[in-house]
PDB file of C-alpha atoms and ligand atoms in Angstrom:
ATOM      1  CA  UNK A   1      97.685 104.660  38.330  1.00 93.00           C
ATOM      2  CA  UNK A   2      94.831 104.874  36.008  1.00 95.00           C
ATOM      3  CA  UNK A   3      91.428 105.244  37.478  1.00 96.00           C
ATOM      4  CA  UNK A   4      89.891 101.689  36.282  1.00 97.00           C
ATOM      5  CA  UNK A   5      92.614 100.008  38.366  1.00 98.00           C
ATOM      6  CA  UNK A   6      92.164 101.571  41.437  1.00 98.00           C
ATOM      7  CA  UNK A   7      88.419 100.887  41.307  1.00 98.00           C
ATOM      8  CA  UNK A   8      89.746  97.584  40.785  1.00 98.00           C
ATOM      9  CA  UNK A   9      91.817  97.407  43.887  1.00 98.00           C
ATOM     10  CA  UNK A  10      89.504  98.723  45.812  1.00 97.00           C
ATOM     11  CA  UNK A  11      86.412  96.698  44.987  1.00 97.00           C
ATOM     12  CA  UNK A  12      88.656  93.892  45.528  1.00 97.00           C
ATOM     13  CA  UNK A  13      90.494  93.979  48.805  1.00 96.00           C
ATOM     14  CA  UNK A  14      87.369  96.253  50.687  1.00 97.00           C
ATOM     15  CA  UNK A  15      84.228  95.182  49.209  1.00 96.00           C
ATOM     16  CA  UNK A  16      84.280  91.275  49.051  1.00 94.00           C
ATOM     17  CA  UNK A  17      81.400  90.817  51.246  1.00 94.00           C
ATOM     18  CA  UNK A  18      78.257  92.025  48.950  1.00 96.00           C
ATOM     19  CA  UNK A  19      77.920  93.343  45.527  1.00 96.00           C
ATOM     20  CA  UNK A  20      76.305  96.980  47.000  1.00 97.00           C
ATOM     21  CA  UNK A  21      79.931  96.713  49.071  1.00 97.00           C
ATOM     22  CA  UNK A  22      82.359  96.221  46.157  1.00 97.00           C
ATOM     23  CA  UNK A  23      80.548  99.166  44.288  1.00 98.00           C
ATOM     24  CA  UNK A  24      80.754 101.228  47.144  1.00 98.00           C
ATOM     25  CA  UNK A  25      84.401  99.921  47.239  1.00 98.00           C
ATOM     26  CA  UNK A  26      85.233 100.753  43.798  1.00 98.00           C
ATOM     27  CA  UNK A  27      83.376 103.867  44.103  1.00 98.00           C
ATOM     28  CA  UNK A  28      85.667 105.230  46.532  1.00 98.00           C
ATOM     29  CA  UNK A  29      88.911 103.428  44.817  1.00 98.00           C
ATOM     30  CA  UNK A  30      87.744 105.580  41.859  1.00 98.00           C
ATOM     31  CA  UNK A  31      86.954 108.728  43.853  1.00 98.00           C
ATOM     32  CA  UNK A  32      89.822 110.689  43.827  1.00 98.00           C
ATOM     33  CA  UNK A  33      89.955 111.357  40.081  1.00 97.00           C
ATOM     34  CA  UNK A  34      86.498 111.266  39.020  1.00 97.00           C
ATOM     35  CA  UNK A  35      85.486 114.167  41.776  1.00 97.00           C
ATOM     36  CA  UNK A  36      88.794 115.805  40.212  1.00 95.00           C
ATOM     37  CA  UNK A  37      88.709 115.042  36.122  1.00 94.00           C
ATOM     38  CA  UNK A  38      85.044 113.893  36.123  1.00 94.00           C
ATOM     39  CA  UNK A  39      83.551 117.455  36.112  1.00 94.00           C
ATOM     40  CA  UNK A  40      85.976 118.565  32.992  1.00 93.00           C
ATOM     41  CA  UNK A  41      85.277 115.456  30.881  1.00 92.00           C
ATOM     42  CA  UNK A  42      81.411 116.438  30.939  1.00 94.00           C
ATOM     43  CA  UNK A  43      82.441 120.437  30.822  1.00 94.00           C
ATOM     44  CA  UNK A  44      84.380 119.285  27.445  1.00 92.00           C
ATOM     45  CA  UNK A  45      81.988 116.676  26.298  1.00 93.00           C
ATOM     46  CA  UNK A  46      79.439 119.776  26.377  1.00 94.00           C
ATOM     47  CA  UNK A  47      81.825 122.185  24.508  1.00 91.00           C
ATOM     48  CA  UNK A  48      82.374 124.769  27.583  1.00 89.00           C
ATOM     49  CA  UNK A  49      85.953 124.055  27.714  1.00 88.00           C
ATOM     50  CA  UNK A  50      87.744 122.769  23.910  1.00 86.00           C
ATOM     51  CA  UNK A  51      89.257 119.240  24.336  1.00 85.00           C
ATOM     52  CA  UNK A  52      92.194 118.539  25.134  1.00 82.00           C
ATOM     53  CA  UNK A  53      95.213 117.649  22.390  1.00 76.00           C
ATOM     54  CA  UNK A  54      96.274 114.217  23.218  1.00 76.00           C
ATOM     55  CA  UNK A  55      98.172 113.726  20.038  1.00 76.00           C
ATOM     56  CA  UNK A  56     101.578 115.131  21.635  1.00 74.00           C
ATOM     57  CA  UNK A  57     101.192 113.092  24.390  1.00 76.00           C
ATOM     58  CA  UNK A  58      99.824 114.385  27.310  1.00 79.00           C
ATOM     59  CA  UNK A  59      98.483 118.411  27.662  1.00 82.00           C
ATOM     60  CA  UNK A  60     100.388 120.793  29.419  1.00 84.00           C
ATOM     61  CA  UNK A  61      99.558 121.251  32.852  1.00 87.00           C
ATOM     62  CA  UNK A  62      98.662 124.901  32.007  1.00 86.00           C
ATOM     63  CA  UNK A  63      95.795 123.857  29.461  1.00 87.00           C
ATOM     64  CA  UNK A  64      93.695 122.445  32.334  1.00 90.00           C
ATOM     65  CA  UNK A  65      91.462 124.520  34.553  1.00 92.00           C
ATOM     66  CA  UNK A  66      92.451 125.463  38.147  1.00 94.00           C
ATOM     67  CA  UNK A  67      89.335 123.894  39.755  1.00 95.00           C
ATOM     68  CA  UNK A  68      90.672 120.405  38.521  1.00 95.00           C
ATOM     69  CA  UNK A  69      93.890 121.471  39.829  1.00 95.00           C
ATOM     70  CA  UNK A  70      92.235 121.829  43.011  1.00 96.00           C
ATOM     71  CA  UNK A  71      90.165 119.251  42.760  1.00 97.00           C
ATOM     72  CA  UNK A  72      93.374 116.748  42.227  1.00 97.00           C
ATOM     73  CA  UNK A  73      94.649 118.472  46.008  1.00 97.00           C
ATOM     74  CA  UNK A  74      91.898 117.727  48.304  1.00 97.00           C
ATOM     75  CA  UNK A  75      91.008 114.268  46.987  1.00 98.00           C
ATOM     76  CA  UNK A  76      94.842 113.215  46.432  1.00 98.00           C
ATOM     77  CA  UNK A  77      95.557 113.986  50.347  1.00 98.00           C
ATOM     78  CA  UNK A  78      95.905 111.773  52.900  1.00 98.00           C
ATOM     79  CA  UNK A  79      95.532 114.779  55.500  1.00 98.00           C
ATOM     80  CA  UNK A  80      91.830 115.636  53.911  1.00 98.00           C
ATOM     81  CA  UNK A  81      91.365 111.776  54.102  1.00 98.00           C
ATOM     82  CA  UNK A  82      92.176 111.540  57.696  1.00 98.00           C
ATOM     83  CA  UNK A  83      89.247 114.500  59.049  1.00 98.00           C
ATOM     84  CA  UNK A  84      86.775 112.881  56.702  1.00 97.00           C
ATOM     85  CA  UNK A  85      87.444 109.511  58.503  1.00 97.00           C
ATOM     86  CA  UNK A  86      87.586 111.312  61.668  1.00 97.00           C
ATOM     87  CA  UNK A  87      84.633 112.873  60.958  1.00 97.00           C
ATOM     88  CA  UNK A  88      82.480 109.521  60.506  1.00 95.00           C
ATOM     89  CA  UNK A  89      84.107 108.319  63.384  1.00 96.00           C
ATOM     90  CA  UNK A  90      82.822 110.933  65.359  1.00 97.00           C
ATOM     91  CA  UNK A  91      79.616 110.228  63.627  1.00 96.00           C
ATOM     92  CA  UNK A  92      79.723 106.749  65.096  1.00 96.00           C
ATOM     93  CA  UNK A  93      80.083 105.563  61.225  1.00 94.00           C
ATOM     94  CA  UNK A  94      83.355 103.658  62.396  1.00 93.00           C
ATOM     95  CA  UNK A  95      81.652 100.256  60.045  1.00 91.00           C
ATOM     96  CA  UNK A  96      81.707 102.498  56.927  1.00 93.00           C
ATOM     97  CA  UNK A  97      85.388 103.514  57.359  1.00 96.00           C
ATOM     98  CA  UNK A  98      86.354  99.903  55.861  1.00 97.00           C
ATOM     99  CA  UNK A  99      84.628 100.477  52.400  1.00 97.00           C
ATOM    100  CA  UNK A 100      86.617 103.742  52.607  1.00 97.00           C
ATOM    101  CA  UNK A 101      89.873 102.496  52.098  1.00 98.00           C
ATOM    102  CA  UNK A 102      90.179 102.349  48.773  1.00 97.00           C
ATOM    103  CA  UNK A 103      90.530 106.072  48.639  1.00 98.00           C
ATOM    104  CA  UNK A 104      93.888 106.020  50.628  1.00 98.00           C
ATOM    105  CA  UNK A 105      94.924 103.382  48.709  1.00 98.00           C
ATOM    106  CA  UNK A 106      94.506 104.723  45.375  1.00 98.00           C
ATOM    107  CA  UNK A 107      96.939 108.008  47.052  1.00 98.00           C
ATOM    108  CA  UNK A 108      99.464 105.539  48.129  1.00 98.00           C
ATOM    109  CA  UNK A 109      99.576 104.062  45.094  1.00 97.00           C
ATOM    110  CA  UNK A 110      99.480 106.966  43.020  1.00 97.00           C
ATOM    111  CA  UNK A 111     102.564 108.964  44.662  1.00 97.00           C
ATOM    112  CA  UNK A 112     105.244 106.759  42.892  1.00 96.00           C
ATOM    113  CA  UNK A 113     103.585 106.425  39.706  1.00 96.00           C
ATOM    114  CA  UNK A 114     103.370 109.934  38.805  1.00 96.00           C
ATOM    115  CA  UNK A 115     105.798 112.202  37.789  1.00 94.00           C
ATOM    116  CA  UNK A 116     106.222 115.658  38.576  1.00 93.00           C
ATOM    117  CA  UNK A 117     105.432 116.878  35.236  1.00 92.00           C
ATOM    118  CA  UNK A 118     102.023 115.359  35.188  1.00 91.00           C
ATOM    119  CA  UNK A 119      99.826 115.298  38.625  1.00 94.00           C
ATOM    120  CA  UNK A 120     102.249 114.228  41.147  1.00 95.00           C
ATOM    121  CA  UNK A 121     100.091 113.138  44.124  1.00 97.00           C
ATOM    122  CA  UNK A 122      99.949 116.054  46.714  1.00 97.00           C
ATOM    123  CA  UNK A 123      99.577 113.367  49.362  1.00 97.00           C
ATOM    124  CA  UNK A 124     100.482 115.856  52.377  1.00 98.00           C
ATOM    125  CA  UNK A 125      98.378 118.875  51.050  1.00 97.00           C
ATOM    126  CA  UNK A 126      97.374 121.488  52.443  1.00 97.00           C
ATOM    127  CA  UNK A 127     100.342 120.652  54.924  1.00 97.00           C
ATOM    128  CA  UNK A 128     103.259 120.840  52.516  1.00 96.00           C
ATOM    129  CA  UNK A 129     102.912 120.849  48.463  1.00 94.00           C
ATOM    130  CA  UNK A 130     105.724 117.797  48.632  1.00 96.00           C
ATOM    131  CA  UNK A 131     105.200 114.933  46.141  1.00 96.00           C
ATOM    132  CA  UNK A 132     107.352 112.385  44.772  1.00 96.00           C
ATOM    133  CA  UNK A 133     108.629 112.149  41.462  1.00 96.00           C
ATOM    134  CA  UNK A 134     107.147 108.894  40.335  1.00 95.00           C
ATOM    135  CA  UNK A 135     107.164 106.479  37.287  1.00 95.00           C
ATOM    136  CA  UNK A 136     104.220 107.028  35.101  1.00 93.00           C
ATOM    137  CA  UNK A 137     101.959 104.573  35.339  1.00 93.00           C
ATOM    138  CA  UNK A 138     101.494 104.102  31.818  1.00 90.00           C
ATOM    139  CA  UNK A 139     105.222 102.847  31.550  1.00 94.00           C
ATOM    140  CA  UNK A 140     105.102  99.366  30.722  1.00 95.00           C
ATOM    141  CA  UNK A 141     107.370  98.455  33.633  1.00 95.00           C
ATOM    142  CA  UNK A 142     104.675  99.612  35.884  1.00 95.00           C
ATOM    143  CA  UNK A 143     101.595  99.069  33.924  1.00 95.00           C
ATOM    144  CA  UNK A 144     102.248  95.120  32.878  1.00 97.00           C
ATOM    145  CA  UNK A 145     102.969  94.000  36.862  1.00 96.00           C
ATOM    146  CA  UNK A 146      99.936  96.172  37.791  1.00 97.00           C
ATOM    147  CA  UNK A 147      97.938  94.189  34.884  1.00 97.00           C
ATOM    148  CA  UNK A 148      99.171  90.900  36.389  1.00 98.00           C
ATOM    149  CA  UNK A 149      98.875  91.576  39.952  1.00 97.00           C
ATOM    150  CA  UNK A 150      95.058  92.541  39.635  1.00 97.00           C
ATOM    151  CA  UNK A 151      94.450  89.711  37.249  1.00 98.00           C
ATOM    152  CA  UNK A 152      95.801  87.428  40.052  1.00 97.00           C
ATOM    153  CA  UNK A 153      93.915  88.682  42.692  1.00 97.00           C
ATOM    154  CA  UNK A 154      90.558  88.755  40.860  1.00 97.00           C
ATOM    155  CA  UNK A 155      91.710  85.147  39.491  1.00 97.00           C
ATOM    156  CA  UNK A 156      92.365  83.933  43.289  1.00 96.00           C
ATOM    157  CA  UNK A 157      88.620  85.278  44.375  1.00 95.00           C
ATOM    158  CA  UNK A 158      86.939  83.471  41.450  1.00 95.00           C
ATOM    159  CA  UNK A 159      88.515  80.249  42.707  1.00 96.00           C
ATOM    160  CA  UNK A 160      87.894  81.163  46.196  1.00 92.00           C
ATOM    161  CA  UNK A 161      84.096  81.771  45.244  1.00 91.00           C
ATOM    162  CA  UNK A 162      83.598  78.323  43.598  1.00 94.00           C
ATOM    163  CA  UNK A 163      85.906  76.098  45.669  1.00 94.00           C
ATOM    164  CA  UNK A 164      82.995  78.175  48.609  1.00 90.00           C
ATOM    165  CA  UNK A 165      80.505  77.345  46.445  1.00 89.00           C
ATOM    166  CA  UNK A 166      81.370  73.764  46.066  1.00 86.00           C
ATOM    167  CA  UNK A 167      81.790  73.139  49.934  1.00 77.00           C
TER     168      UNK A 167
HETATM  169 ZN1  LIG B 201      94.544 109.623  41.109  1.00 60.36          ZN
END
């Protein structure tokens, strides 16, 4: 799915309680590809690696450095996920764990809706290198319902916020 959305999903669902908590929410929703793409987009937005050629579609897996590549592993598996949460549970940090959830999310939700050609989710890594092959996300069979489902649950919080406001 594309990044905005899972920020999206997991602002909403895990960080209802405060604003700090839906950022760190979203935050963590968002994770997975800005600790993966993030550091390319400012390598190319400072000219140490060209930009990328969008205007055939998407760029060959080839074309884009092997630290993304492993990157896109370790915070697209659900294996690296569960020592990091048993890590803060171990650190007593069992409250924070909540806020955390986006992260798996955004893997679940990612392994149908990429393909093999283009960053299927490695969700078992380093395990197995297994991944489904998805449904892009930006088909509009996919991306329309994903549109619609967020706008209704950020649609039934707004009216749950002033019908609490009201009361
Ligand atoms: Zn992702």
């Amino acid at each position: 799915m594309d990044t905005l959305s899972h920020g999206l999903y997991g602002g909403a669902l895990f960080g209802r309680k405060s604003k700090k908590k839906f950022f760190t929410a979203f935050f963590f929703g968002i994770m997975p590809d800005i600790f993966s793409f993030g550091p390319y987009f400012v390598l190319m937005l400072l000219g140490l690696y060209p930009m990328e050629d969008h205007s055939h579609g998407q760029p060959s897996m080839a074309s884009i450095p092997d630290f993304v590549h492993v990157m896109y592993q370790v915070t697209h598996s659900l294996v690296i996920y569960a020592v990091v949460i048993a890590i803060l549970v171990l650190l007593g940090r069992r409250a924070w764990v909540w806020l955390t959830l986006g992260w798996p999310l955004h893997i679940l939700v990612d392994m149908p809706t990429h393909t093999q050609e283009f960053f299927s989710t490695p969700f078992l890594w380093p395990l197995s290198d297994f991944s489904f092959n998805g449904i892009s996300w930006s088909n509009p069979w996919i991306f329309i319902p994903n549109v619609i489902v967020l706008a209704g649950i950020y649609g039934h919080w707004y009216l749950e916020r002033r019908r609490a406001k009201k009361n």
